[in-house]
Amino acid sequence: MNNSIKILTSEIICKGWHTLKKVTFEYLQKDGTWQTQTREVYDRGNGAVILLYNKDKKTIILTRQFRMPTYVNGNSTGMMVEACAGLLDNDNPEDCIKRETEEETGYKISDVKKIFEAYMSPGSVTEILYFFIAEYSQDMKVHEGGGVAHEQENIEVLEMDFNYALNRIETGEIKDAKTILLLQYISLHKIL
Ligand SMILES: Nc1nc2c(ncn2[C@@H]2O[C@H](COP(=O)(O)OP(=O)(O)O[C@H]3O[C@H](CO)[C@@H](O)[C@H](O)[C@@H]3O)[C@@H](O)[C@H]2O)c(=O)[nH]1
Ligand SMILES: [Mg+2]
């Protein structure tokens, strides 16, 4: 609750796959006067993301998939290397990330560790993202992964040397914020 904010109206301006709203509100300024402002707010739900790592091999599991919003903004192939992630739908973050891990990577995991949560684009997108890490091993592989066919996900699963992946941030080949945060967390905490 913020007593300096009074929401006046919240109007849906586009209801497509997700919802774009226009929120009009009053904002109490330092001089005591109220100023009316309007902000567009894109609500696509919340999400969860995970970095799978293997201590013996010093490897991690990433995915590669086409992301249209990047294609229309300078990513010439539209392909993105990302940690496995998904939208919560009606699940809690932990159940969501276990389900997404199995769907997208083919690994069935039971122990995950939540490390933090973050708003990914707070000026325009409501989404909060829950971050997890988990160890993986070959015996947890139950299928090839790739995502759900009817959702047209076409996800490629990559097993990558951790130091190689860290270096891909510097070269610009890994450009996804959630993935960069996770790789840096593993490095900072000397997990691999
Ligand atoms: N038809 C259609 N499908 C869509 C649309 N927008 C998204 N989808 C599809 O809906 C599915 C959602 O898959 P998830 O695995 O649940 O989500 P995600 O897209 O991987 O989300 C993750 O990455 C996002 C981008 O970094 C994150 O924003 C999100 O929190 C999460 O981490 C994907 O197949 C995606 O292509 C749309 O406008 N139309
Ligand atoms: Mg996904």
Coordinates of C-alpha atoms and ligand atoms in Angstrom, one line a residue:
M1 CA 0.0 0.0 0.0
N2 CA 1.4 3.4 -1.0
N3 CA -0.5 6.4 0.3
S4 CA 1.1 8.6 -2.4
I5 CA -0.7 6.7 -5.2
K6 CA -4.4 6.7 -6.0
I7 CA -5.5 4.5 -8.9
L8 CA -8.3 6.2 -10.7
T9 CA -9.0 3.8 -13.6
S10 CA -7.6 0.6 -15.1
E11 CA -8.7 0.0 -18.6
I12 CA -8.0 -2.9 -20.9
I13 CA -6.8 -1.5 -24.1
C14 CA -5.8 -4.8 -25.8
K15 CA -6.8 -8.3 -24.8
G16 CA -4.8 -10.6 -27.0
W17 CA -2.7 -13.6 -25.9
H18 CA -1.9 -11.4 -22.9
T19 CA -3.4 -8.2 -21.6
L20 CA -2.3 -4.6 -22.1
K21 CA -3.9 -2.1 -19.7
K22 CA -3.9 1.6 -19.3
V23 CA -3.8 2.7 -15.7
T24 CA -4.6 6.3 -14.8
F25 CA -3.5 7.3 -11.3
E26 CA -2.7 10.3 -9.1
Y27 CA 0.8 10.6 -7.8
L28 CA 1.5 12.7 -4.7
Q29 CA 4.4 15.0 -5.4
K30 CA 7.0 16.3 -2.9
D31 CA 5.3 19.8 -2.9
G32 CA 2.0 18.1 -1.7
T33 CA 0.1 18.5 -4.9
W34 CA -1.5 15.5 -6.8
Q35 CA -0.4 14.9 -10.4
T36 CA -2.4 12.7 -12.7
Q37 CA -0.4 10.2 -14.7
T38 CA -1.1 7.4 -17.2
R39 CA 1.0 4.3 -17.7
E40 CA 0.5 1.3 -20.0
V41 CA 1.0 -2.0 -18.2
Y42 CA 1.5 -5.3 -20.0
D43 CA 0.3 -8.3 -17.9
R44 CA 1.6 -11.6 -19.2
G45 CA 1.5 -13.4 -15.8
N46 CA 4.5 -14.4 -13.8
G47 CA 7.3 -16.8 -14.6
A48 CA 10.0 -19.1 -13.3
V49 CA 13.5 -19.9 -14.6
I50 CA 16.1 -22.5 -13.7
L51 CA 19.7 -23.2 -14.4
L52 CA 20.6 -26.9 -14.3
Y53 CA 24.2 -27.6 -13.5
N54 CA 26.5 -30.7 -13.1
K55 CA 29.4 -30.4 -10.7
D56 CA 31.4 -33.3 -12.0
K57 CA 31.3 -32.2 -15.6
K58 CA 31.2 -28.5 -14.9
T59 CA 28.4 -28.2 -17.5
I60 CA 25.0 -26.6 -17.6
I61 CA 21.8 -27.1 -19.6
L62 CA 20.5 -24.3 -21.7
T63 CA 17.9 -24.0 -24.5
R64 CA 17.8 -22.4 -27.9
Q65 CA 14.6 -21.1 -29.4
F66 CA 13.2 -18.5 -31.8
R67 CA 12.0 -15.3 -30.0
M68 CA 10.0 -13.0 -32.3
P69 CA 10.3 -9.9 -30.1
T70 CA 14.1 -10.1 -30.5
Y71 CA 13.9 -10.7 -34.2
V72 CA 12.0 -7.5 -34.7
N73 CA 14.6 -5.6 -32.6
G74 CA 18.0 -6.4 -34.0
N75 CA 18.5 -10.1 -33.4
S76 CA 19.2 -11.2 -37.0
T77 CA 18.4 -14.9 -36.5
G78 CA 15.8 -14.4 -33.7
M79 CA 17.4 -17.3 -31.9
M80 CA 18.0 -17.0 -28.2
V81 CA 20.1 -19.1 -25.9
E82 CA 18.2 -19.2 -22.6
A83 CA 18.0 -21.0 -19.3
C84 CA 14.8 -23.2 -19.2
A85 CA 11.8 -21.0 -18.2
G86 CA 8.1 -20.8 -18.4
L87 CA 5.0 -19.0 -17.4
L88 CA 3.4 -20.0 -14.1
D89 CA -0.1 -20.6 -15.5
N90 CA -1.9 -21.7 -12.3
D91 CA 1.1 -23.4 -10.6
N92 CA 3.3 -22.2 -7.8
P93 CA 6.8 -21.3 -9.0
E94 CA 8.4 -24.5 -7.8
D95 CA 5.9 -26.9 -9.4
C96 CA 6.0 -24.7 -12.6
I97 CA 9.7 -24.9 -12.9
K98 CA 9.8 -28.7 -12.4
R99 CA 7.2 -29.2 -15.1
E100 CA 8.9 -26.8 -17.5
T101 CA 12.3 -28.5 -16.9
E102 CA 10.8 -31.8 -17.9
E103 CA 8.9 -30.5 -20.9
E104 CA 11.7 -28.3 -22.3
T105 CA 14.9 -30.2 -21.3
G106 CA 13.8 -33.8 -20.7
Y107 CA 15.3 -33.9 -17.2
K108 CA 13.0 -34.9 -14.3
I109 CA 14.3 -33.1 -11.3
S110 CA 13.0 -33.2 -7.7
D111 CA 15.3 -30.9 -5.7
V112 CA 15.4 -27.2 -6.7
K113 CA 16.7 -24.3 -4.8
K114 CA 15.1 -20.9 -5.1
I115 CA 17.8 -18.1 -5.2
F116 CA 15.9 -14.9 -5.7
E117 CA 13.1 -13.2 -7.6
A118 CA 13.1 -10.1 -9.9
Y119 CA 10.9 -7.8 -11.9
M120 CA 12.4 -8.1 -15.4
S121 CA 11.0 -5.0 -17.0
P122 CA 9.4 -2.9 -14.3
G123 CA 8.6 0.1 -16.4
S124 CA 6.1 -1.7 -18.6
V125 CA 5.7 -5.4 -17.8
T126 CA 4.0 -6.6 -14.6
E127 CA 5.9 -10.0 -14.5
I128 CA 7.9 -11.1 -11.6
L129 CA 10.3 -14.0 -12.3
Y130 CA 11.3 -16.6 -9.7
F131 CA 14.9 -17.9 -10.1
F132 CA 16.0 -21.5 -9.3
I133 CA 19.1 -23.6 -9.7
A134 CA 19.3 -27.4 -9.5
E135 CA 21.8 -30.2 -10.1
Y136 CA 21.2 -32.6 -13.0
S137 CA 22.8 -35.9 -13.9
Q138 CA 22.3 -38.3 -16.9
D139 CA 20.1 -40.6 -15.0
M140 CA 17.5 -37.8 -14.6
K141 CA 17.1 -37.7 -18.4
V142 CA 13.6 -39.2 -19.2
H143 CA 13.2 -37.9 -22.8
E144 CA 14.7 -35.6 -25.4
G145 CA 12.9 -32.4 -24.2
G146 CA 12.1 -29.8 -26.8
G147 CA 8.9 -28.4 -25.3
V148 CA 5.2 -29.1 -26.0
A149 CA 4.5 -29.7 -29.7
H150 CA 1.1 -28.2 -29.7
E151 CA 2.5 -25.0 -28.3
Q152 CA 4.9 -24.9 -31.3
E153 CA 7.9 -24.5 -29.0
N154 CA 10.6 -26.2 -31.1
I155 CA 13.2 -25.9 -28.3
E156 CA 16.7 -27.2 -28.8
V157 CA 18.4 -28.5 -25.7
L158 CA 22.1 -27.6 -25.2
E159 CA 24.6 -29.0 -22.7
M160 CA 27.4 -26.5 -22.4
D161 CA 30.6 -26.1 -20.5
F162 CA 30.0 -23.5 -17.8
N163 CA 33.1 -21.4 -18.5
Y164 CA 32.3 -21.4 -22.2
A165 CA 28.8 -20.1 -21.4
L166 CA 30.1 -17.4 -19.1
N167 CA 32.4 -16.2 -21.9
R168 CA 29.4 -16.2 -24.4
I169 CA 28.0 -13.2 -22.3
E170 CA 31.1 -11.2 -23.2
T171 CA 31.0 -12.1 -26.8
G172 CA 27.3 -11.2 -27.0
E173 CA 26.1 -14.7 -28.0
I174 CA 24.2 -15.0 -24.7
K175 CA 22.0 -11.9 -24.4
D176 CA 19.1 -13.0 -22.3
A177 CA 18.9 -11.2 -18.9
K178 CA 17.6 -14.1 -16.8
T179 CA 20.2 -16.4 -18.2
I180 CA 23.0 -13.9 -17.5
L181 CA 21.8 -13.4 -13.9
L182 CA 21.9 -17.2 -13.3
L183 CA 25.3 -17.7 -14.9
Q184 CA 26.7 -14.9 -12.8
Y185 CA 25.1 -16.3 -9.6
I186 CA 26.8 -19.7 -10.2
S187 CA 30.1 -17.9 -10.8
L188 CA 29.7 -15.5 -7.8
H189 CA 28.9 -18.4 -5.4
K190 CA 31.7 -20.6 -6.9
I191 CA 29.1 -23.4 -7.4
L192 CA 31.0 -24.7 -10.5
Ligands
LIG1 N1 0.1 -18.3 -30.1 C1 0.9 -17.6 -29.3 N2 1.7 -18.1 -28.5 C2 2.4 -17.4 -27.7 C3 2.3 -16.0 -27.6 N3 3.1 -15.5 -26.7 C4 3.8 -16.5 -26.2 N4 3.3 -17.7 -26.8 C5 3.8 -19.0 -26.5 O1 3.5 -19.4 -25.3 C6 4.4 -20.4 -24.8 C7 4.9 -20.0 -23.4 O2 5.9 -20.9 -23.1 P1 6.6 -20.9 -21.6 O3 7.7 -21.8 -21.7 O4 5.5 -21.1 -20.6 O5 7.1 -19.4 -21.4 P2 8.3 -18.7 -22.0 O6 7.9 -18.0 -23.2 O7 9.5 -19.6 -22.1 O8 8.6 -17.7 -20.9 C8 9.8 -17.6 -20.2 O9 10.7 -16.7 -20.9 C9 10.1 -15.4 -21.0 C10 11.1 -14.5 -21.9 O10 12.3 -14.4 -21.3 C11 9.9 -14.8 -19.7 O11 9.3 -13.5 -19.8 C12 9.0 -15.7 -18.9 O12 9.0 -15.3 -17.5 C13 9.6 -17.1 -18.8 O13 10.9 -17.0 -18.2 C14 5.6 -20.3 -25.8 O14 5.5 -21.5 -26.7 C15 5.3 -19.1 -26.6 O15 5.8 -19.1 -27.9 C16 1.4 -15.4 -28.5 O16 1.2 -14.1 -28.6 N5 0.7 -16.2 -29.3
MG2 MG 9.8 -21.7 -22.0

